[in-house]
């Protein structure tokens, strides 16, 4: 132990964060398993996300496949369950429509048939009701605006959330009428 020249007390040498971290395991399979477990502890992930993370860290493709296959076997990776939970959560809490949900799941590497099954769980009536809720919530921000601006903003908001054009126009027209706003712009559609 070194001595602090001013206070005369013993001073421990400082250790950096790198010194305190355990050395990475030499066995690539153990390293891959530990990385996967760490990633899955933070949040659920798809097989494709884990695959990308492991290959980005330089783990051999054969090792990656072996580890991910074992994780599949024991149920630590389940893309169908991930997709179902993702759809339910993002539709309920973020108000996303089927198109946006499909795009997000595909970006996460979920297979098309799994995406289709998960997104089919969103009932068309529930999707329309969620779109209405979103429009009602935004109506205050477009009050006093000209009709074109109000419609453009509301339909644009629904489009960004993945709702189809026909549904968006119908919902905006109905909700503007219900709120007592003029909607002759949408009457021709």
C-alpha positions as a Python dict, from the first residue, in 0.01 Angstrom:
ca = {
    (1, 'X'): (0, 0, 0),
    (2, 'X'): (136, 344, -91),
    (3, 'X'): (138, 634, 152),
    (4, 'X'): (-47, 959, 90),
    (5, 'X'): (230, 1219, 133),
    (6, 'X'): (-8, 1488, 261),
    (7, 'X'): (-228, 1296, 504),
    (8, 'X'): (20, 1023, 587),
    (9, 'X'): (-243, 756, 538),
    (10, 'X'): (-219, 445, 329),
    (11, 'X'): (-370, 479, -20),
    (12, 'X'): (-494, 185, -221),
    (13, 'X'): (-399, 190, -584),
    (14, 'X'): (-707, 264, -796),
    (15, 'X'): (-843, -6, -1019),
    (16, 'X'): (-1010, 79, -1343),
    (17, 'X'): (-1338, -80, -1449),
    (18, 'X'): (-1147, -294, -1697),
    (19, 'X'): (-933, -436, -1413),
    (20, 'X'): (-1241, -535, -1213),
    (21, 'X'): (-1419, -708, -1501),
    (22, 'X'): (-1355, -1080, -1524),
    (23, 'X'): (-1157, -1186, -1827),
    (24, 'X'): (-1377, -1308, -2111),
    (25, 'X'): (-1400, -1685, -2125),
    (26, 'X'): (-1163, -1848, -2368),
    (27, 'X'): (-1420, -2103, -2485),
    (28, 'X'): (-1623, -1938, -2768),
    (29, 'X'): (-1934, -2141, -2684),
    (30, 'X'): (-1928, -2032, -2320),
    (31, 'X'): (-1873, -1673, -2431),
    (32, 'X'): (-2167, -1696, -2674),
    (33, 'X'): (-2395, -1844, -2405),
    (34, 'X'): (-2301, -1571, -2157),
    (35, 'X'): (-2360, -1298, -2414),
    (36, 'X'): (-2701, -1440, -2503),
    (37, 'X'): (-2803, -1467, -2139),
    (38, 'X'): (-2692, -1111, -2072),
    (39, 'X'): (-2889, -983, -2373),
    (40, 'X'): (-3198, -1184, -2280),
    (41, 'X'): (-3182, -1058, -1924),
    (42, 'X'): (-3221, -700, -2046),
    (43, 'X'): (-3527, -777, -2263),
    (44, 'X'): (-3672, -1053, -2481),
    (45, 'X'): (-3504, -1085, -2819),
    (46, 'X'): (-3561, -1271, -3140),
    (47, 'X'): (-3331, -1541, -3268),
    (48, 'X'): (-3219, -1306, -3548),
    (49, 'X'): (-3131, -1029, -3302),
    (50, 'X'): (-2919, -1266, -3096),
    (51, 'X'): (-2757, -1404, -3411),
    (52, 'X'): (-2661, -1052, -3525),
    (53, 'X'): (-2520, -965, -3182),
    (54, 'X'): (-2307, -1276, -3163),
    (55, 'X'): (-2168, -1252, -3517),
    (56, 'X'): (-2096, -882, -3465),
    (57, 'X'): (-1880, -984, -3170),
    (58, 'X'): (-1680, -1218, -3390),
    (59, 'X'): (-1819, -1550, -3276),
    (60, 'X'): (-1791, -1826, -3535),
    (61, 'X'): (-2112, -1908, -3726),
    (62, 'X'): (-2102, -2274, -3625),
    (63, 'X'): (-2082, -2184, -3255),
    (64, 'X'): (-2361, -1927, -3293),
    (65, 'X'): (-2593, -2185, -3449),
    (66, 'X'): (-2513, -2445, -3183),
    (67, 'X'): (-2580, -2204, -2895),
    (68, 'X'): (-2897, -2059, -3049),
    (69, 'X'): (-3031, -2406, -3128),
    (70, 'X'): (-2982, -2507, -2765),
    (71, 'X'): (-3156, -2188, -2647),
    (72, 'X'): (-3445, -2277, -2881),
    (73, 'X'): (-3466, -2629, -2736),
    (74, 'X'): (-3489, -2510, -2376),
    (75, 'X'): (-3737, -2233, -2461),
    (76, 'X'): (-3520, -1929, -2398),
    (77, 'X'): (-3582, -1810, -2754),
    (78, 'X'): (-3936, -1823, -2893),
    (79, 'X'): (-4001, -1589, -3185),
    (80, 'X'): (-4374, -1668, -3190),
    (81, 'X'): (-4418, -1576, -2823),
    (82, 'X'): (-4200, -1267, -2875),
    (83, 'X'): (-4411, -1157, -3173),
    (84, 'X'): (-4740, -1212, -2989),
    (85, 'X'): (-4625, -1012, -2688),
    (86, 'X'): (-4475, -740, -2908),
    (87, 'X'): (-4797, -698, -3107),
    (88, 'X'): (-5017, -686, -2798),
    (89, 'X'): (-4793, -436, -2622),
    (90, 'X'): (-4722, -203, -2915),
    (91, 'X'): (-5086, -200, -3030),
    (92, 'X'): (-5220, -133, -2682),
    (93, 'X'): (-4961, 113, -2553),
    (94, 'X'): (-4826, 280, -2868),
    (95, 'X'): (-5142, 256, -3076),
    (96, 'X'): (-4966, 97, -3371),
    (97, 'X'): (-5169, -47, -3657),
    (98, 'X'): (-5111, -376, -3832),
    (99, 'X'): (-4883, -232, -4101),
    (100, 'X'): (-4645, -75, -3850),
    (101, 'X'): (-4644, -389, -3634),
    (102, 'X'): (-4561, -602, -3936),
    (103, 'X'): (-4274, -374, -4035),
    (104, 'X'): (-4129, -369, -3682),
    (105, 'X'): (-4135, -746, -3646),
    (106, 'X'): (-3977, -796, -3987),
    (107, 'X'): (-3698, -553, -3892),
    (108, 'X'): (-3635, -768, -3584),
    (109, 'X'): (-3591, -1073, -3804),
    (110, 'X'): (-3915, -1256, -3727),
    (111, 'X'): (-4024, -1495, -4005),
    (112, 'X'): (-4311, -1379, -4225),
    (113, 'X'): (-4548, -1661, -4124),
    (114, 'X'): (-4488, -1586, -3754),
    (115, 'X'): (-4546, -1214, -3820),
    (116, 'X'): (-4870, -1288, -4006),
    (117, 'X'): (-4998, -1508, -3722),
    (118, 'X'): (-4915, -1251, -3455),
    (119, 'X'): (-5059, -954, -3644),
    (120, 'X'): (-5377, -1147, -3728),
    (121, 'X'): (-5454, -1139, -3356),
    (122, 'X'): (-5529, -767, -3388),
    (123, 'X'): (-5902, -759, -3442),
    (124, 'X'): (-6012, -512, -3716),
    (125, 'X'): (-6270, -362, -3480),
    (126, 'X'): (-6008, -320, -3208),
    (127, 'X'): (-5772, -160, -3459),
    (128, 'X'): (-6042, 87, -3565),
    (129, 'X'): (-6131, 169, -3205),
    (130, 'X'): (-5765, 231, -3122),
    (131, 'X'): (-5740, 464, -3424),
    (132, 'X'): (-6047, 654, -3299),
    (133, 'X'): (-5890, 692, -2954),
    (134, 'X'): (-5574, 832, -3109),
    (135, 'X'): (-5770, 1083, -3319),
    (136, 'X'): (-5984, 1192, -3021),
    (137, 'X'): (-5669, 1250, -2819),
    (138, 'X'): (-5523, 1471, -3095),
    (139, 'X'): (-5840, 1666, -3176),
    (140, 'X'): (-5751, 1940, -2929),
    (141, 'X'): (-5428, 2016, -3109),
    (142, 'X'): (-5603, 2076, -3442),
    (143, 'X'): (-5898, 2282, -3315),
    (144, 'X'): (-5904, 2622, -3477),
    (145, 'X'): (-5693, 2505, -3771),
    (146, 'X'): (-5828, 2515, -4122),
    (147, 'X'): (-5996, 2196, -4236),
    (148, 'X'): (-5718, 2088, -4473),
    (149, 'X'): (-5450, 2122, -4205),
    (150, 'X'): (-5658, 1939, -3944),
    (151, 'X'): (-5734, 1648, -4176),
    (152, 'X'): (-5375, 1629, -4301),
    (153, 'X'): (-5232, 1618, -3949),
    (154, 'X'): (-5477, 1360, -3817),
    (155, 'X'): (-5456, 1131, -4121),
    (156, 'X'): (-5077, 1169, -4123),
    (157, 'X'): (-5056, 1071, -3757),
    (158, 'X'): (-5258, 756, -3824),
    (159, 'X'): (-5052, 673, -4134),
    (160, 'X'): (-4727, 700, -3934),
    (161, 'X'): (-4873, 459, -3680),
    (162, 'X'): (-4945, 204, -3953),
    (163, 'X'): (-5316, 249, -4022),
    (164, 'X'): (-5442, 209, -4377),
    (165, 'X'): (-5552, 511, -4579),
    (166, 'X'): (-5921, 411, -4602),
    (167, 'X'): (-5949, 345, -4230),
    (168, 'X'): (-5764, 667, -4144),
    (169, 'X'): (-5986, 883, -4365),
    (170, 'X'): (-6307, 723, -4237),
    (171, 'X'): (-6205, 755, -3872),
    (172, 'X'): (-6091, 1117, -3909),
    (173, 'X'): (-6413, 1213, -4090),
    (174, 'X'): (-6632, 1045, -3825),
    (175, 'X'): (-6441, 1188, -3530),
    (176, 'X'): (-6435, 1541, -3672),
    (177, 'X'): (-6812, 1523, -3723),
    (178, 'X'): (-6862, 1388, -3372),
    (179, 'X'): (-6657, 1681, -3237),
    (180, 'X'): (-6874, 1927, -3433),
    (181, 'X'): (-6605, 2023, -3683),
    (182, 'X'): (-6681, 2080, -4050),
    (183, 'X'): (-6581, 1785, -4265),
    (184, 'X'): (-6707, 1862, -4614),
    (185, 'X'): (-6352, 1804, -4739),
    (186, 'X'): (-6383, 1431, -4665),
    (187, 'X'): (-6743, 1391, -4783),
    (188, 'X'): (-6633, 1309, -5138),
    (189, 'X'): (-6411, 1023, -5023),
}
